[in-house]
Tab-separated table of C-alpha atoms in Angstrom:
chain	number	residue	atom	x	y	z
A	1	UNK	CA	86.822	17.362	9.993
A	2	UNK	CA	85.344	14.055	8.875
A	3	UNK	CA	83.015	14.025	11.853
A	4	UNK	CA	81.819	17.560	11.022
A	5	UNK	CA	81.089	16.590	7.442
A	6	UNK	CA	79.092	13.561	8.600
A	7	UNK	CA	77.109	15.723	11.028
A	8	UNK	CA	76.324	18.310	8.324
A	9	UNK	CA	75.207	15.550	5.908
A	10	UNK	CA	73.081	14.015	8.653
A	11	UNK	CA	71.548	17.431	9.440
A	12	UNK	CA	70.730	18.116	5.768
A	13	UNK	CA	69.179	14.681	5.253
A	14	UNK	CA	67.106	15.182	8.440
A	15	UNK	CA	65.747	18.455	7.092
A	16	UNK	CA	64.908	16.771	3.775
A	17	UNK	CA	63.147	13.973	5.623
A	18	UNK	CA	61.049	16.435	7.629
A	19	UNK	CA	60.141	18.325	4.454
A	20	UNK	CA	59.127	15.077	2.725
A	21	UNK	CA	57.017	14.148	5.759
A	22	UNK	CA	55.266	17.532	5.682
A	23	UNK	CA	54.619	17.116	1.986
A	24	UNK	CA	53.126	13.620	2.478
A	25	UNK	CA	50.929	14.870	5.300
A	26	UNK	CA	49.729	17.732	3.122
A	27	UNK	CA	48.917	15.292	0.338
A	28	UNK	CA	47.020	12.994	2.743
A	29	UNK	CA	45.059	15.973	4.060
A	30	UNK	CA	44.253	17.030	0.516
A	31	UNK	CA	42.960	13.534	-0.345
A	32	UNK	CA	40.927	13.481	2.886
A	33	UNK	CA	39.350	16.805	1.970
A	34	UNK	CA	38.440	15.508	-1.477
A	35	UNK	CA	36.878	12.341	-0.018
A	36	UNK	CA	34.910	14.434	2.464
A	37	UNK	CA	33.542	16.536	-0.395
A	38	UNK	CA	32.570	13.406	-2.351
A	39	UNK	CA	30.994	11.743	0.687
A	40	UNK	CA	29.216	14.900	1.860
A	41	UNK	CA	25.521	14.015	2.001
A	42	UNK	CA	23.626	16.058	-0.546
A	43	UNK	CA	20.334	17.565	0.479
A	44	UNK	CA	18.313	16.468	-2.531
A	45	UNK	CA	17.649	12.988	-3.842
A	46	UNK	CA	15.357	12.022	-6.680
A	47	UNK	CA	14.182	8.511	-7.590
A	48	UNK	CA	11.959	6.998	-10.212
A	49	UNK	CA	10.349	3.785	-9.089
A	50	UNK	CA	7.076	2.028	-9.803
A	51	UNK	CA	5.436	-1.212	-10.768
A	52	UNK	CA	3.735	-2.945	-13.636
A	53	UNK	CA	1.579	-5.984	-14.320
A	54	UNK	CA	0.562	-7.582	-17.573
A	55	UNK	CA	-0.637	-10.945	-18.796
A	56	UNK	CA	-3.778	-12.573	-20.093
A	57	UNK	CA	-7.231	-13.453	-18.793
A	58	UNK	CA	-9.181	-16.422	-20.142
A	59	UNK	CA	-12.894	-16.563	-19.300
A	60	UNK	CA	-15.860	-18.405	-20.792
A	61	UNK	CA	-16.436	-15.372	-23.024
A	62	UNK	CA	-12.967	-14.551	-24.353
A	63	UNK	CA	-9.218	-14.516	-23.945
A	64	UNK	CA	-7.582	-11.136	-23.542
A	65	UNK	CA	-4.054	-9.872	-23.175
A	66	UNK	CA	-4.061	-7.031	-20.670
A	67	UNK	CA	-1.750	-4.504	-19.144
A	68	UNK	CA	-3.533	-4.066	-15.860
A	69	UNK	CA	-1.050	-1.574	-14.489
A	70	UNK	CA	1.974	0.508	-15.333
A	71	UNK	CA	2.489	2.905	-12.473
A	72	UNK	CA	5.612	5.060	-12.333
A	73	UNK	CA	6.266	6.485	-8.877
A	74	UNK	CA	8.294	9.672	-8.468
A	75	UNK	CA	10.056	10.304	-5.167
A	76	UNK	CA	11.929	13.456	-4.185
A	77	UNK	CA	13.523	13.776	-0.784
A	78	UNK	CA	14.908	17.040	0.509
A	79	UNK	CA	16.946	16.890	3.713
A	80	UNK	CA	15.842	14.692	6.559
A	81	UNK	CA	12.283	15.851	6.821
A	82	UNK	CA	10.720	16.600	3.456
A	83	UNK	CA	9.375	14.130	0.888
A	84	UNK	CA	7.345	14.544	-2.276
A	85	UNK	CA	5.807	11.462	-3.859
A	86	UNK	CA	3.556	10.951	-6.860
A	87	UNK	CA	2.139	7.936	-8.673
A	88	UNK	CA	0.590	7.795	-12.116
A	89	UNK	CA	-1.824	4.943	-12.780
A	90	UNK	CA	-1.786	3.717	-16.359
A	91	UNK	CA	-3.986	0.888	-17.521
A	92	UNK	CA	-4.637	-0.614	-20.926
A	93	UNK	CA	-7.546	-3.047	-20.953
A	94	UNK	CA	-10.267	-3.908	-23.471
A	95	UNK	CA	-8.779	-1.499	-26.044
A	96	UNK	CA	-8.978	1.391	-23.614
A	97	UNK	CA	-6.015	3.303	-22.252
A	98	UNK	CA	-6.569	5.169	-19.019
A	99	UNK	CA	-4.226	7.384	-17.084
A	100	UNK	CA	-5.015	8.658	-13.616
A	101	UNK	CA	-3.193	10.342	-10.800
A	102	UNK	CA	-2.907	7.798	-7.985
A	103	UNK	CA	-1.418	10.278	-5.553
A	104	UNK	CA	0.757	13.386	-5.470
A	105	UNK	CA	1.600	14.844	-2.098
A	106	UNK	CA	4.200	16.411	0.143
A	107	UNK	CA	5.103	15.067	3.588
A	108	UNK	CA	6.972	16.829	6.344
A	109	UNK	CA	8.346	14.976	9.378
A	110	UNK	CA	7.587	17.345	12.249
A	111	UNK	CA	8.717	15.221	15.185
A	112	UNK	CA	9.534	11.562	15.914
A	113	UNK	CA	5.924	10.424	15.759
A	114	UNK	CA	4.260	13.116	13.678
A	115	UNK	CA	4.217	13.493	9.907
A	116	UNK	CA	2.059	16.080	8.136
A	117	UNK	CA	1.028	15.252	4.599
A	118	UNK	CA	-0.917	17.368	2.110
A	119	UNK	CA	-2.035	16.891	-1.469
A	120	UNK	CA	-3.652	13.873	-3.037
A	121	UNK	CA	-2.873	10.816	-0.945
A	122	UNK	CA	-4.015	7.232	-0.568
A	123	UNK	CA	-6.726	7.051	2.060
A	124	UNK	CA	-5.801	4.822	5.020
A	125	UNK	CA	-9.233	3.240	5.168
A	126	UNK	CA	-8.162	-0.279	6.048
A	127	UNK	CA	-4.870	-1.367	4.567
A	128	UNK	CA	-5.495	-2.796	1.117
A	129	UNK	CA	-5.876	0.507	-0.713
A	130	UNK	CA	-2.868	2.132	0.870
A	131	UNK	CA	-0.361	-0.684	1.258
A	132	UNK	CA	-1.273	-3.789	-0.718
A	133	UNK	CA	-2.633	-2.401	-3.984
A	134	UNK	CA	0.684	-2.363	-5.943
A	135	UNK	CA	0.579	-5.313	-8.299
A	136	UNK	CA	3.907	-6.732	-7.099
A	137	UNK	CA	2.689	-6.565	-3.467
A	138	UNK	CA	-0.797	-7.970	-4.145
A	139	UNK	CA	-0.570	-11.789	-4.143
A	140	UNK	CA	-3.297	-12.015	-6.794
A	141	UNK	CA	-3.751	-10.674	-10.301
A	142	UNK	CA	-6.998	-8.956	-9.292
A	143	UNK	CA	-8.213	-6.858	-6.388
A	144	UNK	CA	-10.727	-8.199	-3.859
A	145	UNK	CA	-14.391	-7.285	-4.377
A	146	UNK	CA	-15.326	-3.883	-3.023
A	147	UNK	CA	-12.087	-2.166	-4.049
A	148	UNK	CA	-11.354	-0.144	-7.153
A	149	UNK	CA	-14.053	1.217	-9.478
A	150	UNK	CA	-17.453	1.555	-7.709
A	151	UNK	CA	-15.875	0.183	-4.544
A	152	UNK	CA	-17.224	0.580	-1.052
A	153	UNK	CA	-14.388	2.758	0.193
A	154	UNK	CA	-12.271	5.659	-1.035
A	155	UNK	CA	-8.825	4.962	-2.457
A	156	UNK	CA	-7.334	8.443	-2.774
A	157	UNK	CA	-8.467	12.023	-2.229
A	158	UNK	CA	-7.246	15.598	-1.868
A	159	UNK	CA	-6.700	16.939	1.613
A	160	UNK	CA	-4.425	17.060	4.602
A	161	UNK	CA	-3.357	14.357	7.021
A	162	UNK	CA	-1.338	13.845	10.187
A	163	UNK	CA	0.128	10.405	10.823
A	164	UNK	CA	2.857	8.570	12.629
A	165	UNK	CA	3.947	5.582	14.616
A	166	UNK	CA	5.465	5.076	18.031
A	167	UNK	CA	6.356	2.421	20.543
A	168	UNK	CA	4.001	1.411	23.289
A	169	UNK	CA	6.053	-0.851	25.548
A	170	UNK	CA	7.025	-3.804	23.423
A	171	UNK	CA	4.063	-3.118	21.115
A	172	UNK	CA	3.604	-0.424	18.507
A	173	UNK	CA	0.803	1.938	17.673
A	174	UNK	CA	0.275	3.888	14.487
A	175	UNK	CA	-2.346	6.456	13.604
A	176	UNK	CA	-3.583	8.697	10.865
A	177	UNK	CA	-6.142	11.458	10.952
A	178	UNK	CA	-7.201	13.308	7.834
A	179	UNK	CA	-9.634	15.742	6.248
A	180	UNK	CA	-10.356	15.440	2.519
A	181	UNK	CA	-12.808	16.752	-0.063
A	182	UNK	CA	-14.872	13.602	0.348
A	183	UNK	CA	-17.327	11.825	-1.927
A	184	UNK	CA	-20.448	13.058	-3.605
A	185	UNK	CA	-23.658	11.090	-3.693
A	186	UNK	CA	-24.963	9.920	-7.043
A	187	UNK	CA	-28.372	11.549	-7.211
A	188	UNK	CA	-29.533	9.637	-10.274
A	189	UNK	CA	-29.508	12.512	-12.734
A	190	UNK	CA	-26.620	11.042	-14.730
A	191	UNK	CA	-26.739	7.321	-13.930
A	192	UNK	CA	-30.204	6.562	-12.502
A	193	UNK	CA	-29.294	2.914	-11.927
A	194	UNK	CA	-26.625	4.029	-9.425
A	195	UNK	CA	-28.694	6.508	-7.384
A	196	UNK	CA	-27.590	6.463	-3.757
A	197	UNK	CA	-24.068	5.240	-4.468
A	198	UNK	CA	-21.056	7.225	-3.237
A	199	UNK	CA	-18.722	8.563	-5.901
A	200	UNK	CA	-15.261	8.902	-4.403
A	201	UNK	CA	-13.648	10.326	-7.504
A	202	UNK	CA	-14.646	13.856	-6.660
A	203	UNK	CA	-11.885	16.331	-7.360
A	204	UNK	CA	-14.267	19.291	-7.485
A	205	UNK	CA	-16.214	19.725	-4.271
A	206	UNK	CA	-20.010	19.999	-4.432
A	207	UNK	CA	-20.373	21.483	-0.938
A	208	UNK	CA	-18.548	23.355	1.831
A	209	UNK	CA	-17.882	20.499	4.181
A	210	UNK	CA	-15.010	18.039	4.321
A	211	UNK	CA	-14.911	14.318	4.926
A	212	UNK	CA	-12.899	13.312	7.960
A	213	UNK	CA	-11.379	9.951	8.739
A	214	UNK	CA	-8.997	8.086	10.915
A	215	UNK	CA	-7.217	4.778	11.210
A	216	UNK	CA	-5.599	3.395	14.334
A	217	UNK	CA	-3.331	0.385	13.946
A	218	UNK	CA	-1.892	-1.668	16.754
A	219	UNK	CA	0.948	-4.165	16.488
A	220	UNK	CA	0.659	-6.036	19.768
A	221	UNK	CA	3.565	-8.412	19.177
A	222	UNK	CA	7.054	-6.980	19.350
A	223	UNK	CA	8.087	-8.890	16.222
A	224	UNK	CA	5.547	-6.759	14.279
A	225	UNK	CA	3.999	-9.877	12.751
A	226	UNK	CA	0.424	-8.966	13.674
A	227	UNK	CA	-1.347	-5.701	12.937
A	228	UNK	CA	-4.985	-4.962	13.685
A	229	UNK	CA	-6.495	-1.726	12.444
A	230	UNK	CA	-9.727	0.167	12.928
A	231	UNK	CA	-10.853	2.809	10.454
A	232	UNK	CA	-13.693	5.317	10.384
A	233	UNK	CA	-14.701	7.851	7.736
A	234	UNK	CA	-17.509	10.396	7.916
A	235	UNK	CA	-18.822	12.529	5.063
A	236	UNK	CA	-21.788	14.645	4.046
A	237	UNK	CA	-21.832	13.877	0.328
A	238	UNK	CA	-24.832	15.937	-0.793
A	239	UNK	CA	-25.020	19.371	-2.349
A	240	UNK	CA	-27.072	22.228	-0.880
A	241	UNK	CA	-28.813	22.569	-4.226
A	242	UNK	CA	-31.381	20.164	-5.565
A	243	UNK	CA	-30.049	18.294	-8.605
A	244	UNK	CA	-33.526	18.626	-10.106
A	245	UNK	CA	-33.694	22.432	-10.011
A	246	UNK	CA	-36.020	23.606	-12.795
A	247	UNK	CA	-37.926	20.322	-12.775
A	248	UNK	CA	-41.219	21.191	-11.009
A	249	UNK	CA	-41.976	17.514	-10.345
A	250	UNK	CA	-38.749	16.700	-8.521
A	251	UNK	CA	-37.107	19.904	-7.331
A	252	UNK	CA	-38.158	19.090	-3.763
A	253	UNK	CA	-35.633	16.228	-3.833
A	254	UNK	CA	-32.536	17.355	-1.970
A	255	UNK	CA	-29.552	15.458	-0.579
A	256	UNK	CA	-28.043	18.182	1.590
A	257	UNK	CA	-28.699	16.296	4.825
A	258	UNK	CA	-27.489	12.908	3.667
A	259	UNK	CA	-24.567	11.603	5.710
A	260	UNK	CA	-22.240	8.659	5.160
A	261	UNK	CA	-20.446	6.716	7.872
A	262	UNK	CA	-17.895	4.135	6.795
A	263	UNK	CA	-16.077	1.810	9.148
A	264	UNK	CA	-13.541	-0.949	8.655
A	265	UNK	CA	-11.474	-3.432	10.572
A	266	UNK	CA	-8.335	-4.908	9.048
A	267	UNK	CA	-5.873	-7.582	10.021
A	268	UNK	CA	-2.461	-8.627	8.807
A	269	UNK	CA	-0.251	-11.446	10.044
A	270	UNK	CA	3.062	-12.354	8.424
A	271	UNK	CA	5.480	-14.754	10.052
A	272	UNK	CA	8.186	-17.281	9.304
A	273	UNK	CA	6.961	-20.564	10.750
A	274	UNK	CA	9.991	-22.847	11.081
A	275	UNK	CA	8.071	-26.151	11.467
A	276	UNK	CA	6.258	-25.321	8.208
A	277	UNK	CA	9.586	-24.334	6.604
A	278	UNK	CA	8.070	-21.204	5.210
A	279	UNK	CA	6.287	-17.902	5.508
A	280	UNK	CA	2.593	-17.593	6.301
A	281	UNK	CA	0.896	-14.412	5.161
A	282	UNK	CA	-2.690	-13.732	6.242
A	283	UNK	CA	-4.659	-10.615	5.475
A	284	UNK	CA	-8.246	-9.528	5.784
A	285	UNK	CA	-10.504	-6.511	5.874
A	286	UNK	CA	-14.183	-5.948	6.624
A	287	UNK	CA	-15.710	-2.654	5.460
A	288	UNK	CA	-19.169	-1.291	6.166
A	289	UNK	CA	-20.874	1.686	4.541
A	290	UNK	CA	-23.936	3.281	6.100
A	291	UNK	CA	-25.589	6.153	4.226
A	292	UNK	CA	-28.632	7.875	5.659
A	293	UNK	CA	-31.935	7.321	3.905
A	294	UNK	CA	-33.059	9.551	1.066
A	295	UNK	CA	-35.695	9.550	-1.649
A	296	UNK	CA	-34.545	8.930	-5.216
A	297	UNK	CA	-36.210	9.314	-8.574
A	298	UNK	CA	-36.431	6.540	-11.149
A	299	UNK	CA	-36.838	8.097	-14.612
A	300	UNK	CA	-37.726	4.748	-16.190
A	301	UNK	CA	-41.140	4.538	-14.497
A	302	UNK	CA	-41.169	8.095	-13.054
A	303	UNK	CA	-41.539	6.660	-9.558
A	304	UNK	CA	-39.862	7.662	-6.308
A	305	UNK	CA	-38.309	5.132	-4.011
A	306	UNK	CA	-36.141	4.781	-0.951
A	307	UNK	CA	-34.077	2.012	0.616
A	308	UNK	CA	-31.795	1.242	3.538
A	309	UNK	CA	-28.477	2.345	2.093
A	310	UNK	CA	-26.071	-0.134	3.670
A	311	UNK	CA	-23.244	-1.947	1.899
A	312	UNK	CA	-20.568	-4.266	3.161
A	313	UNK	CA	-17.466	-5.856	1.695
A	314	UNK	CA	-14.850	-8.155	3.076
A	315	UNK	CA	-11.951	-10.334	2.047
A	316	UNK	CA	-9.770	-12.898	3.745
A	317	UNK	CA	-6.652	-14.253	2.128
A	318	UNK	CA	-3.818	-16.604	2.973
A	319	UNK	CA	-0.522	-17.316	1.297
A	320	UNK	CA	2.220	-19.788	2.075
A	321	UNK	CA	5.723	-19.849	0.614
A	322	UNK	CA	8.203	-22.606	1.563
A	323	UNK	CA	11.029	-20.085	1.737
A	324	UNK	CA	13.103	-22.232	4.115
A	325	UNK	CA	13.103	-25.269	1.800
A	326	UNK	CA	16.509	-26.342	0.536
A	327	UNK	CA	15.328	-26.820	-3.034
A	328	UNK	CA	16.082	-23.563	-4.886
A	329	UNK	CA	13.042	-23.850	-7.155
A	330	UNK	CA	10.537	-24.994	-4.551
A	331	UNK	CA	11.379	-22.098	-2.233
A	332	UNK	CA	10.264	-19.605	-4.879
A	333	UNK	CA	6.760	-21.027	-5.209
A	334	UNK	CA	3.848	-19.622	-3.246
A	335	UNK	CA	0.279	-20.827	-2.933
A	336	UNK	CA	-2.492	-18.381	-2.130
A	337	UNK	CA	-6.244	-18.360	-1.605
A	338	UNK	CA	-8.708	-15.499	-1.198
A	339	UNK	CA	-12.415	-15.196	-0.526
A	340	UNK	CA	-14.146	-11.863	-0.956
A	341	UNK	CA	-17.746	-10.708	-0.927
A	342	UNK	CA	-19.551	-7.438	-1.651
A	343	UNK	CA	-23.175	-6.757	-0.745
A	344	UNK	CA	-24.927	-3.605	-1.960
A	345	UNK	CA	-28.265	-2.236	-0.668
A	346	UNK	CA	-31.452	-4.250	-1.171
A	347	UNK	CA	-34.085	-2.030	-2.797
A	348	UNK	CA	-31.580	0.078	-4.718
A	349	UNK	CA	-31.224	-0.251	-8.487
A	350	UNK	CA	-27.656	-1.477	-7.917
A	351	UNK	CA	-28.608	-4.160	-5.373
A	352	UNK	CA	-26.287	-7.113	-5.631
A	353	UNK	CA	-24.696	-9.863	-3.643
A	354	UNK	CA	-21.349	-10.800	-5.122
A	355	UNK	CA	-18.802	-13.311	-3.966
A	356	UNK	CA	-15.487	-14.397	-5.364
A	357	UNK	CA	-13.021	-17.175	-4.731
A	358	UNK	CA	-9.496	-16.921	-6.070
A	359	UNK	CA	-6.811	-19.560	-5.780
A	360	UNK	CA	-3.326	-18.865	-7.011
A	361	UNK	CA	0.088	-20.327	-7.612
A	362	UNK	CA	2.868	-17.757	-7.710
A	363	UNK	CA	6.503	-18.083	-8.683
A	364	UNK	CA	8.858	-15.400	-7.363
A	365	UNK	CA	11.678	-14.578	-9.771
A	366	UNK	CA	13.057	-12.073	-7.263
A	367	UNK	CA	11.784	-10.297	-4.158
A	368	UNK	CA	9.810	-7.908	-6.382
A	369	UNK	CA	9.023	-9.885	-9.534
A	370	UNK	CA	6.359	-12.570	-9.576
A	371	UNK	CA	4.489	-14.751	-12.052
A	372	UNK	CA	0.898	-15.240	-10.907
A	373	UNK	CA	-1.378	-18.034	-12.099
A	374	UNK	CA	-4.880	-17.500	-10.711
A	375	UNK	CA	-8.183	-19.276	-11.069
A	376	UNK	CA	-11.158	-17.150	-10.049
A	377	UNK	CA	-14.812	-18.073	-9.555
A	378	UNK	CA	-17.380	-15.283	-9.375
A	379	UNK	CA	-21.009	-15.377	-8.336
A	380	UNK	CA	-23.475	-12.524	-8.501
A	381	UNK	CA	-27.172	-12.248	-7.738
A	382	UNK	CA	-27.475	-9.603	-10.466
A	383	UNK	CA	-26.582	-10.828	-13.929
A	384	UNK	CA	-25.420	-8.418	-16.600
A	385	UNK	CA	-25.874	-5.281	-14.553
A	386	UNK	CA	-23.904	-2.086	-14.830
A	387	UNK	CA	-20.184	-2.629	-15.059
A	388	UNK	CA	-20.513	-6.333	-14.486
A	389	UNK	CA	-17.792	-8.504	-15.891
A	390	UNK	CA	-15.904	-11.534	-14.724
A	391	UNK	CA	-13.110	-9.198	-13.669
A	392	UNK	CA	-15.338	-7.020	-11.478
A	393	UNK	CA	-17.515	-9.762	-10.128
A	394	UNK	CA	-20.034	-11.005	-12.717
A	395	UNK	CA	-20.925	-14.680	-12.924
A	396	UNK	CA	-18.449	-17.211	-14.255
A	397	UNK	CA	-14.902	-18.319	-13.859
A	398	UNK	CA	-11.628	-17.010	-15.190
A	399	UNK	CA	-8.004	-18.050	-15.466
A	400	UNK	CA	-5.351	-15.368	-15.224
A	401	UNK	CA	-1.645	-15.592	-15.955
A	402	UNK	CA	0.164	-12.354	-15.114
A	403	UNK	CA	3.649	-11.137	-14.399
A	404	UNK	CA	4.087	-8.301	-11.934
A	405	UNK	CA	7.258	-6.394	-11.186
A	406	UNK	CA	8.282	-3.559	-8.932
A	407	UNK	CA	11.024	-1.343	-10.323
B	1	UNK	CA	-17.613	-22.978	-4.523
B	2	UNK	CA	-19.066	-23.395	-1.014
B	3	UNK	CA	-16.471	-26.041	-0.123
B	4	UNK	CA	-13.650	-23.726	-1.199
B	5	UNK	CA	-15.224	-20.852	0.696
B	6	UNK	CA	-15.412	-22.893	3.911
B	7	UNK	CA	-11.862	-24.167	3.374
B	8	UNK	CA	-10.461	-20.635	3.090
B	9	UNK	CA	-12.480	-19.386	6.061
B	10	UNK	CA	-11.464	-22.381	8.221
B	11	UNK	CA	-7.815	-21.877	7.305
B	12	UNK	CA	-8.185	-18.220	8.267
B	13	UNK	CA	-9.612	-19.147	11.689
B	14	UNK	CA	-6.912	-21.762	12.326
B	15	UNK	CA	-4.315	-19.163	11.529
B	16	UNK	CA	-5.856	-16.803	14.069
B	17	UNK	CA	-5.407	-19.523	16.707
B	18	UNK	CA	-1.777	-19.862	15.594
B	19	UNK	CA	-1.337	-16.140	16.160
B	20	UNK	CA	-2.650	-16.415	19.709
B	21	UNK	CA	-0.084	-19.124	20.481
B	22	UNK	CA	2.610	-17.095	18.812
B	23	UNK	CA	1.793	-14.106	20.993
B	24	UNK	CA	2.718	-16.090	24.115
B	25	UNK	CA	6.423	-16.022	23.183
B	26	UNK	CA	8.859	-13.725	24.955
B	27	UNK	CA	9.432	-10.601	22.908
B	28	UNK	CA	12.138	-7.986	22.453
B	29	UNK	CA	11.676	-4.247	22.430
B	30	UNK	CA	12.706	-2.290	19.325
B	31	UNK	CA	15.683	-0.678	21.063
B	32	UNK	CA	17.195	-4.118	21.664
B	33	UNK	CA	16.860	-5.166	18.020
B	34	UNK	CA	19.420	-4.795	15.274
B	35	UNK	CA	18.702	-3.142	11.938
B	36	UNK	CA	18.756	-6.495	10.151
B	37	UNK	CA	16.093	-7.933	12.478
B	38	UNK	CA	13.889	-4.874	12.028
B	39	UNK	CA	14.449	-4.981	8.251
B	40	UNK	CA	13.314	-8.594	8.121
B	41	UNK	CA	10.304	-8.054	10.414
B	42	UNK	CA	8.936	-4.832	8.980
B	43	UNK	CA	9.514	-5.022	5.214
B	44	UNK	CA	7.887	-8.444	5.025
B	45	UNK	CA	4.651	-7.121	6.501
B	46	UNK	CA	3.788	-5.974	2.966
B	47	UNK	CA	6.388	-7.496	0.616
B	48	UNK	CA	9.460	-9.711	0.652
B	49	UNK	CA	12.545	-8.066	2.097
B	50	UNK	CA	14.766	-6.324	-0.445
B	51	UNK	CA	18.422	-7.136	-1.009
B	52	UNK	CA	20.591	-4.320	0.467
B	53	UNK	CA	22.719	-4.355	-2.683
B	54	UNK	CA	19.782	-3.313	-4.861
B	55	UNK	CA	20.306	0.395	-4.113
B	56	UNK	CA	23.069	2.761	-3.082
B	57	UNK	CA	23.183	4.762	0.151
B	58	UNK	CA	21.442	7.818	-1.247
B	59	UNK	CA	18.664	5.717	-2.769
B	60	UNK	CA	18.110	3.874	0.509
B	61	UNK	CA	17.671	7.267	2.198
B	62	UNK	CA	14.838	8.115	-0.192
B	63	UNK	CA	13.177	4.694	-0.001
B	64	UNK	CA	13.410	4.621	3.791
B	65	UNK	CA	11.638	7.961	4.105
B	66	UNK	CA	8.987	6.861	1.580
B	67	UNK	CA	8.354	3.656	3.551
B	68	UNK	CA	8.423	5.413	6.910
B	69	UNK	CA	5.643	7.751	5.797
B	70	UNK	CA	3.661	5.034	4.008
B	71	UNK	CA	3.657	2.420	6.755
B	72	UNK	CA	4.028	4.603	9.853
B	73	UNK	CA	7.341	3.086	10.931
B	74	UNK	CA	8.799	4.611	14.084
B	75	UNK	CA	11.822	6.881	13.684
B	76	UNK	CA	14.062	4.389	15.485
B	77	UNK	CA	13.001	1.531	13.212
B	78	UNK	CA	13.492	3.625	10.111
B	79	UNK	CA	16.967	4.801	11.166
B	80	UNK	CA	18.176	1.330	12.166
B	81	UNK	CA	16.877	-0.302	8.988
B	82	UNK	CA	18.447	2.417	6.803
B	83	UNK	CA	21.798	2.087	8.565
B	84	UNK	CA	21.734	-1.685	8.125
B	85	UNK	CA	20.904	-1.448	4.406
B	86	UNK	CA	23.588	1.172	3.834
B	87	UNK	CA	26.232	-0.831	5.725
B	88	UNK	CA	25.358	-4.049	3.929
B	89	UNK	CA	25.150	-2.793	0.350
């Protein structure tokens, strides 16, 4: 009888144990399901990023506090293939606040090495405009000559582009091919002193054709330290109508057949050099603009004139940061030097030969926040011309102390 | 100004020679590299490499796609770098 009772008790406790086990397993499964729901990758992600730079410039003429950039960047990713990005460019200098659309476009990753992008995008003509223009990426407080307002090359435009990158043995190759609205030629009706210059800010087309361009970049070393790029850009910037229609003296002037061919070569080399206990960063770009000849009208003396419409711009820069130094303060310093030059056509009313030397001492507060102290010397063969200032390349020297941050 | 100009240009040329020597080293293909190596090599081409802890996994997904499109990274590089940043944050 005793044995029976023990067996029954044992049987009942066994059943209870099994039930408790089932219950625990059910609870574990329930928790697992909840974790899976939490960890389930969502299809849509939104981010607000951007960068800013502000500080002061001291030249022979004045001392100014400036906010040279405040650029929020909006990013929206949907799934694994779709990205929308947009950048607003805000600038407050010399009591003027400007806001522009840097870019706003949609990209779709079609295959491993093919991305299609449409909208307003940064033009991959060389690398500075597309990759190094953000103030926290640029080692200097200013841009090299030939970039920005009245620059030699386009910065952004509306159109469509295919691009991508792939391996080529132990090297890499990247490409981009695009068609955009393109520039229009300044015919002199609005700003006679700039006749013959390309105006890249051209949201409304003045003709039926499109500008086309390409950039091929090769990274021959497998550590990706060196990149050499070649760019080309072709446009027909004239309108089919004469800008002087109704003016019997000049209505024969027409820029329909004017063509523009722009080419550039760029180079970038970034490497940790152990014997130097730091990082060497070298960049450069040479850009050439060749616009076919045309006849322009000078309203000041009512004469007509022509010139060989060729411009060139280049910059070389080097930076060194002793990032491998043991001293925590020393390793955050960086020294940098840049030489840039911009030559515009002889015979035009905007003929000039500008050069600029900038030396800088940077202190990196973090990987994306930097204090820049620059000293810049500018020389120009044209004094006091249109848009000339120490900032854009007039004569004189300037000291700049800026802080730039990516956020 | 001329002295400074020549100094910068000479330094640029010397650096080009350094690159030629550097190119003689044995190299590794991308498929043999880890995400951390690719992160260090590719991000620094434009800016200093970010700390993985700066962003969460979802944010790294967005940034990685943005950078892949902007700098024409290969798919393999982009995936390895993203995985490294997400594992290390």
